[in-house]
Amino acid sequence: ASGFGTLYSYMINHRPAPGFEEEVPYAIAIVQLEEGPRMMTNIIGVENTPENLVLDMALEVVFEDVLPDVTIPKWQPR
């Protein structure tokens, strides 16, 4: 995959799951990859407000190491 996509849909979560209290509000988003498939992810690198999370905005993947042996993809504005 190219690592590029667009914001298809999202919701802003203000009530964190246990262990994520420091991260609210955060966006739970669906990103449409340039190749066609969609994936659920988080949007980072921008304040998570409706004004900043514009549908069809161009995004690029970034990888976050959450544990020494676990890396997850997240997306930021391109």
PDB file of N, CA and C in Angstrom:
ATOM      1  N   ALA A   1       0.842  -1.177   0.000  1.00  0.00           N
ATOM      2  CA  ALA A   1       0.000   0.000   0.000  1.00  0.00           C
ATOM      3  C   ALA A   1       0.889   1.243   0.000  1.00  0.00           C
ATOM      4  N   SER A   2       0.383   2.323  -0.557  1.00  0.00           N
ATOM      5  CA  SER A   2       1.163   3.549  -0.719  1.00  0.00           C
ATOM      6  C   SER A   2       1.391   4.308   0.592  1.00  0.00           C
ATOM      7  N   GLY A   3       0.503   4.124   1.572  1.00  0.00           N
ATOM      8  CA  GLY A   3       0.589   4.893   2.810  1.00  0.00           C
ATOM      9  C   GLY A   3      -0.195   6.189   2.754  1.00  0.00           C
ATOM     10  N   PHE A   4      -0.994   6.372   1.682  1.00  0.00           N
ATOM     11  CA  PHE A   4      -1.810   7.568   1.535  1.00  0.00           C
ATOM     12  C   PHE A   4      -3.277   7.200   1.503  1.00  0.00           C
ATOM     13  N   GLY A   5      -4.112   8.104   1.999  1.00  0.00           N
ATOM     14  CA  GLY A   5      -5.545   7.860   2.008  1.00  0.00           C
ATOM     15  C   GLY A   5      -6.303   9.138   2.279  1.00  0.00           C
ATOM     16  N   THR A   6      -7.619   9.004   2.468  1.00  0.00           N
ATOM     17  CA  THR A   6      -8.473  10.138   2.783  1.00  0.00           C
ATOM     18  C   THR A   6      -9.375   9.785   3.959  1.00  0.00           C
ATOM     19  N   LEU A   7      -9.802  10.803   4.677  1.00  0.00           N
ATOM     20  CA  LEU A   7     -10.691  10.615   5.816  1.00  0.00           C
ATOM     21  C   LEU A   7     -12.095  10.315   5.303  1.00  0.00           C
ATOM     22  N   TYR A   8     -12.585   9.129   5.597  1.00  0.00           N
ATOM     23  CA  TYR A   8     -13.900   8.702   5.128  1.00  0.00           C
ATOM     24  C   TYR A   8     -14.992   9.049   6.148  1.00  0.00           C
ATOM     25  N   SER A   9     -14.704   8.796   7.432  1.00  0.00           N
ATOM     26  CA  SER A   9     -15.670   9.047   8.498  1.00  0.00           C
ATOM     27  C   SER A   9     -14.912   9.071   9.824  1.00  0.00           C
ATOM     28  N   TYR A  10     -15.525   9.631  10.859  1.00  0.00           N
ATOM     29  CA  TYR A  10     -14.881   9.657  12.169  1.00  0.00           C
ATOM     30  C   TYR A  10     -15.893   9.950  13.256  1.00  0.00           C
ATOM     31  N   MET A  11     -15.478   9.718  14.488  1.00  0.00           N
ATOM     32  CA  MET A  11     -16.182  10.204  15.676  1.00  0.00           C
ATOM     33  C   MET A  11     -15.122  10.659  16.658  1.00  0.00           C
ATOM     34  N   ILE A  12     -15.456  11.651  17.446  1.00  0.00           N
ATOM     35  CA  ILE A  12     -14.523  12.154  18.442  1.00  0.00           C
ATOM     36  C   ILE A  12     -14.938  11.584  19.788  1.00  0.00           C
ATOM     37  N   ASN A  13     -14.028  10.841  20.403  1.00  0.00           N
ATOM     38  CA  ASN A  13     -14.309  10.190  21.674  1.00  0.00           C
ATOM     39  C   ASN A  13     -13.848  11.084  22.818  1.00  0.00           C
ATOM     40  N   HIS A  14     -14.783  11.402  23.728  1.00  0.00           N
ATOM     41  CA  HIS A  14     -14.476  12.218  24.898  1.00  0.00           C
ATOM     42  C   HIS A  14     -14.478  11.392  26.180  1.00  0.00           C
ATOM     43  N   ARG A  15     -14.913  10.140  26.095  1.00  0.00           N
ATOM     44  CA  ARG A  15     -14.959   9.254  27.261  1.00  0.00           C
ATOM     45  C   ARG A  15     -13.980   8.119  27.019  1.00  0.00           C
ATOM     46  N   PRO A  16     -12.789   8.210  27.573  1.00  0.00           N
ATOM     47  CA  PRO A  16     -11.739   7.253  27.251  1.00  0.00           C
ATOM     48  C   PRO A  16     -11.956   5.876  27.869  1.00  0.00           C
ATOM     49  N   ALA A  17     -11.420   4.903  27.179  1.00  0.00           N
ATOM     50  CA  ALA A  17     -11.332   3.557  27.751  1.00  0.00           C
ATOM     51  C   ALA A  17     -10.247   3.596  28.829  1.00  0.00           C
ATOM     52  N   PRO A  18     -10.296   2.680  29.791  1.00  0.00           N
ATOM     53  CA  PRO A  18      -9.258   2.654  30.826  1.00  0.00           C
ATOM     54  C   PRO A  18      -7.864   2.591  30.193  1.00  0.00           C
ATOM     55  N   GLY A  19      -6.986   3.458  30.688  1.00  0.00           N
ATOM     56  CA  GLY A  19      -5.630   3.518  30.170  1.00  0.00           C
ATOM     57  C   GLY A  19      -5.419   4.598  29.122  1.00  0.00           C
ATOM     58  N   PHE A  20      -6.493   5.220  28.643  1.00  0.00           N
ATOM     59  CA  PHE A  20      -6.388   6.248  27.610  1.00  0.00           C
ATOM     60  C   PHE A  20      -6.864   7.616  28.110  1.00  0.00           C
ATOM     61  N   GLU A  21      -6.924   7.802  29.430  1.00  0.00           N
ATOM     62  CA  GLU A  21      -7.434   9.042  30.005  1.00  0.00           C
ATOM     63  C   GLU A  21      -6.643  10.277  29.560  1.00  0.00           C
ATOM     64  N   GLU A  22      -5.366  10.131  29.334  1.00  0.00           N
ATOM     65  CA  GLU A  22      -4.503  11.251  28.949  1.00  0.00           C
ATOM     66  C   GLU A  22      -4.688  11.672  27.497  1.00  0.00           C
ATOM     67  N   GLU A  23      -5.360  10.857  26.687  1.00  0.00           N
ATOM     68  CA  GLU A  23      -5.413  11.090  25.245  1.00  0.00           C
ATOM     69  C   GLU A  23      -6.711  11.725  24.737  1.00  0.00           C
ATOM     70  N   VAL A  24      -7.690  11.962  25.597  1.00  0.00           N
ATOM     71  CA  VAL A  24      -8.964  12.510  25.121  1.00  0.00           C
ATOM     72  C   VAL A  24      -8.862  14.000  24.864  1.00  0.00           C
ATOM     73  N   PRO A  25      -9.621  14.544  23.955  1.00  0.00           N
ATOM     74  CA  PRO A  25     -10.435  13.803  22.996  1.00  0.00           C
ATOM     75  C   PRO A  25      -9.567  13.221  21.889  1.00  0.00           C
ATOM     76  N   TYR A  26      -9.977  12.077  21.367  1.00  0.00           N
ATOM     77  CA  TYR A  26      -9.255  11.482  20.242  1.00  0.00           C
ATOM     78  C   TYR A  26     -10.246  11.017  19.192  1.00  0.00           C
ATOM     79  N   ALA A  27      -9.781  11.012  17.961  1.00  0.00           N
ATOM     80  CA  ALA A  27     -10.639  10.640  16.841  1.00  0.00           C
ATOM     81  C   ALA A  27     -10.503   9.153  16.554  1.00  0.00           C
ATOM     82  N   ILE A  28     -11.637   8.504  16.451  1.00  0.00           N
ATOM     83  CA  ILE A  28     -11.700   7.132  15.938  1.00  0.00           C
ATOM     84  C   ILE A  28     -12.212   7.285  14.514  1.00  0.00           C
ATOM     85  N   ALA A  29     -11.383   6.925  13.562  1.00  0.00           N
ATOM     86  CA  ALA A  29     -11.676   7.272  12.175  1.00  0.00           C
ATOM     87  C   ALA A  29     -11.651   6.060  11.260  1.00  0.00           C
ATOM     88  N   ILE A  30     -12.297   6.223  10.126  1.00  0.00           N
ATOM     89  CA  ILE A  30     -12.187   5.266   9.029  1.00  0.00           C
ATOM     90  C   ILE A  30     -11.484   5.998   7.892  1.00  0.00           C
ATOM     91  N   VAL A  31     -10.367   5.450   7.473  1.00  0.00           N
ATOM     92  CA  VAL A  31      -9.568   6.025   6.397  1.00  0.00           C
ATOM     93  C   VAL A  31      -9.708   5.137   5.169  1.00  0.00           C
ATOM     94  N   GLN A  32      -9.961   5.766   4.033  1.00  0.00           N
ATOM     95  CA  GLN A  32     -10.007   5.035   2.769  1.00  0.00           C
ATOM     96  C   GLN A  32      -8.626   5.126   2.143  1.00  0.00           C
ATOM     97  N   LEU A  33      -7.987   3.980   1.979  1.00  0.00           N
ATOM     98  CA  LEU A  33      -6.671   3.933   1.349  1.00  0.00           C
ATOM     99  C   LEU A  33      -6.783   4.270  -0.131  1.00  0.00           C
ATOM    100  N   GLU A  34      -5.717   4.820  -0.707  1.00  0.00           N
ATOM    101  CA  GLU A  34      -5.721   5.123  -2.139  1.00  0.00           C
ATOM    102  C   GLU A  34      -6.047   3.886  -2.970  1.00  0.00           C
ATOM    103  N   GLU A  35      -5.677   2.718  -2.463  1.00  0.00           N
ATOM    104  CA  GLU A  35      -5.903   1.474  -3.190  1.00  0.00           C
ATOM    105  C   GLU A  35      -7.336   0.966  -3.084  1.00  0.00           C
ATOM    106  N   GLY A  36      -8.168   1.587  -2.216  1.00  0.00           N
ATOM    107  CA  GLY A  36      -9.573   1.208  -2.142  1.00  0.00           C
ATOM    108  C   GLY A  36     -10.073   0.724  -0.796  1.00  0.00           C
ATOM    109  N   PRO A  37      -9.354  -0.182  -0.105  1.00  0.00           N
ATOM    110  CA  PRO A  37      -9.868  -0.665   1.183  1.00  0.00           C
ATOM    111  C   PRO A  37      -9.951   0.444   2.219  1.00  0.00           C
ATOM    112  N   ARG A  38     -10.747   0.214   3.256  1.00  0.00           N
ATOM    113  CA  ARG A  38     -10.882   1.151   4.371  1.00  0.00           C
ATOM    114  C   ARG A  38     -10.364   0.486   5.637  1.00  0.00           C
ATOM    115  N   MET A  39      -9.857   1.300   6.540  1.00  0.00           N
ATOM    116  CA  MET A  39      -9.386   0.762   7.816  1.00  0.00           C
ATOM    117  C   MET A  39      -9.771   1.705   8.954  1.00  0.00           C
ATOM    118  N   MET A  40      -9.991   1.122  10.140  1.00  0.00           N
ATOM    119  CA  MET A  40     -10.272   1.897  11.335  1.00  0.00           C
ATOM    120  C   MET A  40      -8.941   2.262  11.978  1.00  0.00           C
ATOM    121  N   THR A  41      -8.845   3.503  12.471  1.00  0.00           N
ATOM    122  CA  THR A  41      -7.581   4.002  12.978  1.00  0.00           C
ATOM    123  C   THR A  41      -7.814   5.230  13.840  1.00  0.00           C
ATOM    124  N   ASN A  42      -6.744   5.918  14.195  1.00  0.00           N
ATOM    125  CA  ASN A  42      -6.798   7.194  14.902  1.00  0.00           C
ATOM    126  C   ASN A  42      -6.132   8.260  14.050  1.00  0.00           C
ATOM    127  N   ILE A  43      -6.587   9.501  14.212  1.00  0.00           N
ATOM    128  CA  ILE A  43      -5.994  10.643  13.533  1.00  0.00           C
ATOM    129  C   ILE A  43      -5.135  11.390  14.544  1.00  0.00           C
ATOM    130  N   ILE A  44      -3.893  11.680  14.184  1.00  0.00           N
ATOM    131  CA  ILE A  44      -2.980  12.409  15.063  1.00  0.00           C
ATOM    132  C   ILE A  44      -2.423  13.608  14.304  1.00  0.00           C
ATOM    133  N   GLY A  45      -1.721  14.471  15.015  1.00  0.00           N
ATOM    134  CA  GLY A  45      -1.062  15.597  14.368  1.00  0.00           C
ATOM    135  C   GLY A  45      -1.960  16.779  14.096  1.00  0.00           C
ATOM    136  N   VAL A  46      -3.186  16.736  14.601  1.00  0.00           N
ATOM    137  CA  VAL A  46      -4.131  17.831  14.430  1.00  0.00           C
ATOM    138  C   VAL A  46      -5.094  17.774  15.618  1.00  0.00           C
ATOM    139  N   GLU A  47      -5.537  18.938  16.081  1.00  0.00           N
ATOM    140  CA  GLU A  47      -6.515  18.953  17.163  1.00  0.00           C
ATOM    141  C   GLU A  47      -7.790  18.263  16.683  1.00  0.00           C
ATOM    142  N   ASN A  48      -8.297  17.352  17.470  1.00  0.00           N
ATOM    143  CA  ASN A  48      -9.456  16.561  17.072  1.00  0.00           C
ATOM    144  C   ASN A  48     -10.755  17.313  17.330  1.00  0.00           C
ATOM    145  N   THR A  49     -11.095  18.197  16.389  1.00  0.00           N
ATOM    146  CA  THR A  49     -12.336  18.958  16.411  1.00  0.00           C
ATOM    147  C   THR A  49     -13.006  18.803  15.055  1.00  0.00           C
ATOM    148  N   PRO A  50     -14.314  18.979  14.977  1.00  0.00           N
ATOM    149  CA  PRO A  50     -14.988  18.879  13.676  1.00  0.00           C
ATOM    150  C   PRO A  50     -14.438  19.868  12.649  1.00  0.00           C
ATOM    151  N   GLU A  51     -13.968  21.023  13.097  1.00  0.00           N
ATOM    152  CA  GLU A  51     -13.424  22.015  12.167  1.00  0.00           C
ATOM    153  C   GLU A  51     -12.127  21.530  11.509  1.00  0.00           C
ATOM    154  N   ASN A  52     -11.354  20.730  12.225  1.00  0.00           N
ATOM    155  CA  ASN A  52     -10.067  20.243  11.708  1.00  0.00           C
ATOM    156  C   ASN A  52     -10.166  18.911  10.985  1.00  0.00           C
ATOM    157  N   LEU A  53     -11.195  18.129  11.289  1.00  0.00           N
ATOM    158  CA  LEU A  53     -11.342  16.806  10.683  1.00  0.00           C
ATOM    159  C   LEU A  53     -12.357  16.888   9.545  1.00  0.00           C
ATOM    160  N   VAL A  54     -11.879  17.287   8.407  1.00  0.00           N
ATOM    161  CA  VAL A  54     -12.731  17.503   7.244  1.00  0.00           C
ATOM    162  C   VAL A  54     -12.778  16.211   6.424  1.00  0.00           C
ATOM    163  N   LEU A  55     -13.989  15.751   6.115  1.00  0.00           N
ATOM    164  CA  LEU A  55     -14.109  14.531   5.314  1.00  0.00           C
ATOM    165  C   LEU A  55     -13.391  14.714   3.987  1.00  0.00           C
ATOM    166  N   ASP A  56     -12.788  13.645   3.505  1.00  0.00           N
ATOM    167  CA  ASP A  56     -11.994  13.604   2.271  1.00  0.00           C
ATOM    168  C   ASP A  56     -10.651  14.318   2.389  1.00  0.00           C
ATOM    169  N   MET A  57     -10.234  14.734   3.594  1.00  0.00           N
ATOM    170  CA  MET A  57      -8.914  15.358   3.730  1.00  0.00           C
ATOM    171  C   MET A  57      -7.832  14.327   3.447  1.00  0.00           C
ATOM    172  N   ALA A  58      -6.752  14.784   2.846  1.00  0.00           N
ATOM    173  CA  ALA A  58      -5.635  13.902   2.497  1.00  0.00           C
ATOM    174  C   ALA A  58      -4.861  13.524   3.758  1.00  0.00           C
ATOM    175  N   LEU A  59      -4.542  12.243   3.885  1.00  0.00           N
ATOM    176  CA  LEU A  59      -3.847  11.716   5.053  1.00  0.00           C
ATOM    177  C   LEU A  59      -2.664  10.859   4.617  1.00  0.00           C
ATOM    178  N   GLU A  60      -1.725  10.681   5.556  1.00  0.00           N
ATOM    179  CA  GLU A  60      -0.618   9.749   5.343  1.00  0.00           C
ATOM    180  C   GLU A  60      -0.422   8.936   6.613  1.00  0.00           C
ATOM    181  N   VAL A  61       0.050   7.730   6.447  1.00  0.00           N
ATOM    182  CA  VAL A  61       0.229   6.834   7.583  1.00  0.00           C
ATOM    183  C   VAL A  61       1.518   7.173   8.328  1.00  0.00           C
ATOM    184  N   VAL A  62       1.464   7.018   9.648  1.00  0.00           N
ATOM    185  CA  VAL A  62       2.640   7.069  10.514  1.00  0.00           C
ATOM    186  C   VAL A  62       2.539   5.860  11.433  1.00  0.00           C
ATOM    187  N   PHE A  63       3.657   5.378  11.896  1.00  0.00           N
ATOM    188  CA  PHE A  63       3.655   4.187  12.743  1.00  0.00           C
ATOM    189  C   PHE A  63       4.112   4.550  14.143  1.00  0.00           C
ATOM    190  N   GLU A  64       3.334   4.101  15.134  1.00  0.00           N
ATOM    191  CA  GLU A  64       3.619   4.414  16.531  1.00  0.00           C
ATOM    192  C   GLU A  64       3.989   3.144  17.272  1.00  0.00           C
ATOM    193  N   ASP A  65       5.156   3.156  17.917  1.00  0.00           N
ATOM    194  CA  ASP A  65       5.571   2.035  18.755  1.00  0.00           C
ATOM    195  C   ASP A  65       4.877   2.173  20.099  1.00  0.00           C
ATOM    196  N   VAL A  66       3.983   1.242  20.416  1.00  0.00           N
ATOM    197  CA  VAL A  66       3.261   1.304  21.686  1.00  0.00           C
ATOM    198  C   VAL A  66       3.883   0.394  22.741  1.00  0.00           C
ATOM    199  N   LEU A  67       4.561  -0.624  22.308  1.00  0.00           N
ATOM    200  CA  LEU A  67       5.328  -1.526  23.161  1.00  0.00           C
ATOM    201  C   LEU A  67       6.582  -1.896  22.384  1.00  0.00           C
ATOM    202  N   PRO A  68       7.581  -2.462  23.027  1.00  0.00           N
ATOM    203  CA  PRO A  68       8.795  -2.814  22.295  1.00  0.00           C
ATOM    204  C   PRO A  68       8.550  -3.718  21.075  1.00  0.00           C
ATOM    205  N   ASP A  69       7.524  -4.545  21.136  1.00  0.00           N
ATOM    206  CA  ASP A  69       7.262  -5.457  20.017  1.00  0.00           C
ATOM    207  C   ASP A  69       5.908  -5.209  19.339  1.00  0.00           C
ATOM    208  N   VAL A  70       5.294  -4.044  19.595  1.00  0.00           N
ATOM    209  CA  VAL A  70       3.994  -3.721  18.993  1.00  0.00           C
ATOM    210  C   VAL A  70       4.053  -2.320  18.374  1.00  0.00           C
ATOM    211  N   THR A  71       3.760  -2.238  17.084  1.00  0.00           N
ATOM    212  CA  THR A  71       3.685  -0.981  16.354  1.00  0.00           C
ATOM    213  C   THR A  71       2.333  -0.907  15.689  1.00  0.00           C
ATOM    214  N   ILE A  72       1.654   0.256  15.782  1.00  0.00           N
ATOM    215  CA  ILE A  72       0.351   0.388  15.165  1.00  0.00           C
ATOM    216  C   ILE A  72       0.347   1.563  14.175  1.00  0.00           C
ATOM    217  N   PRO A  73      -0.436   1.434  13.103  1.00  0.00           N
ATOM    218  CA  PRO A  73      -0.548   2.546  12.157  1.00  0.00           C
ATOM    219  C   PRO A  73      -1.568   3.574  12.647  1.00  0.00           C
ATOM    220  N   LYS A  74      -1.193   4.841  12.521  1.00  0.00           N
ATOM    221  CA  LYS A  74      -2.105   5.947  12.766  1.00  0.00           C
ATOM    222  C   LYS A  74      -1.971   6.868  11.553  1.00  0.00           C
ATOM    223  N   TRP A  75      -2.840   7.851  11.444  1.00  0.00           N
ATOM    224  CA  TRP A  75      -2.843   8.710  10.262  1.00  0.00           C
ATOM    225  C   TRP A  75      -2.776  10.169  10.664  1.00  0.00           C
ATOM    226  N   GLN A  76      -2.086  10.957   9.853  1.00  0.00           N
ATOM    227  CA  GLN A  76      -1.964  12.394  10.068  1.00  0.00           C
ATOM    228  C   GLN A  76      -2.233  13.131   8.769  1.00  0.00           C
ATOM    229  N   PRO A  77      -2.595  14.430   8.869  1.00  0.00           N
ATOM    230  CA  PRO A  77      -2.838  15.192   7.642  1.00  0.00           C
ATOM    231  C   PRO A  77      -1.582  15.210   6.760  1.00  0.00           C
ATOM    232  N   ARG A  78      -1.831  15.130   5.452  1.00  0.00           N
ATOM    233  CA  ARG A  78      -0.717  15.133   4.489  1.00  0.00           C
ATOM    234  C   ARG A  78      -0.437  16.534   4.046  1.00  0.00           C
TER     235      ARG A  78
END
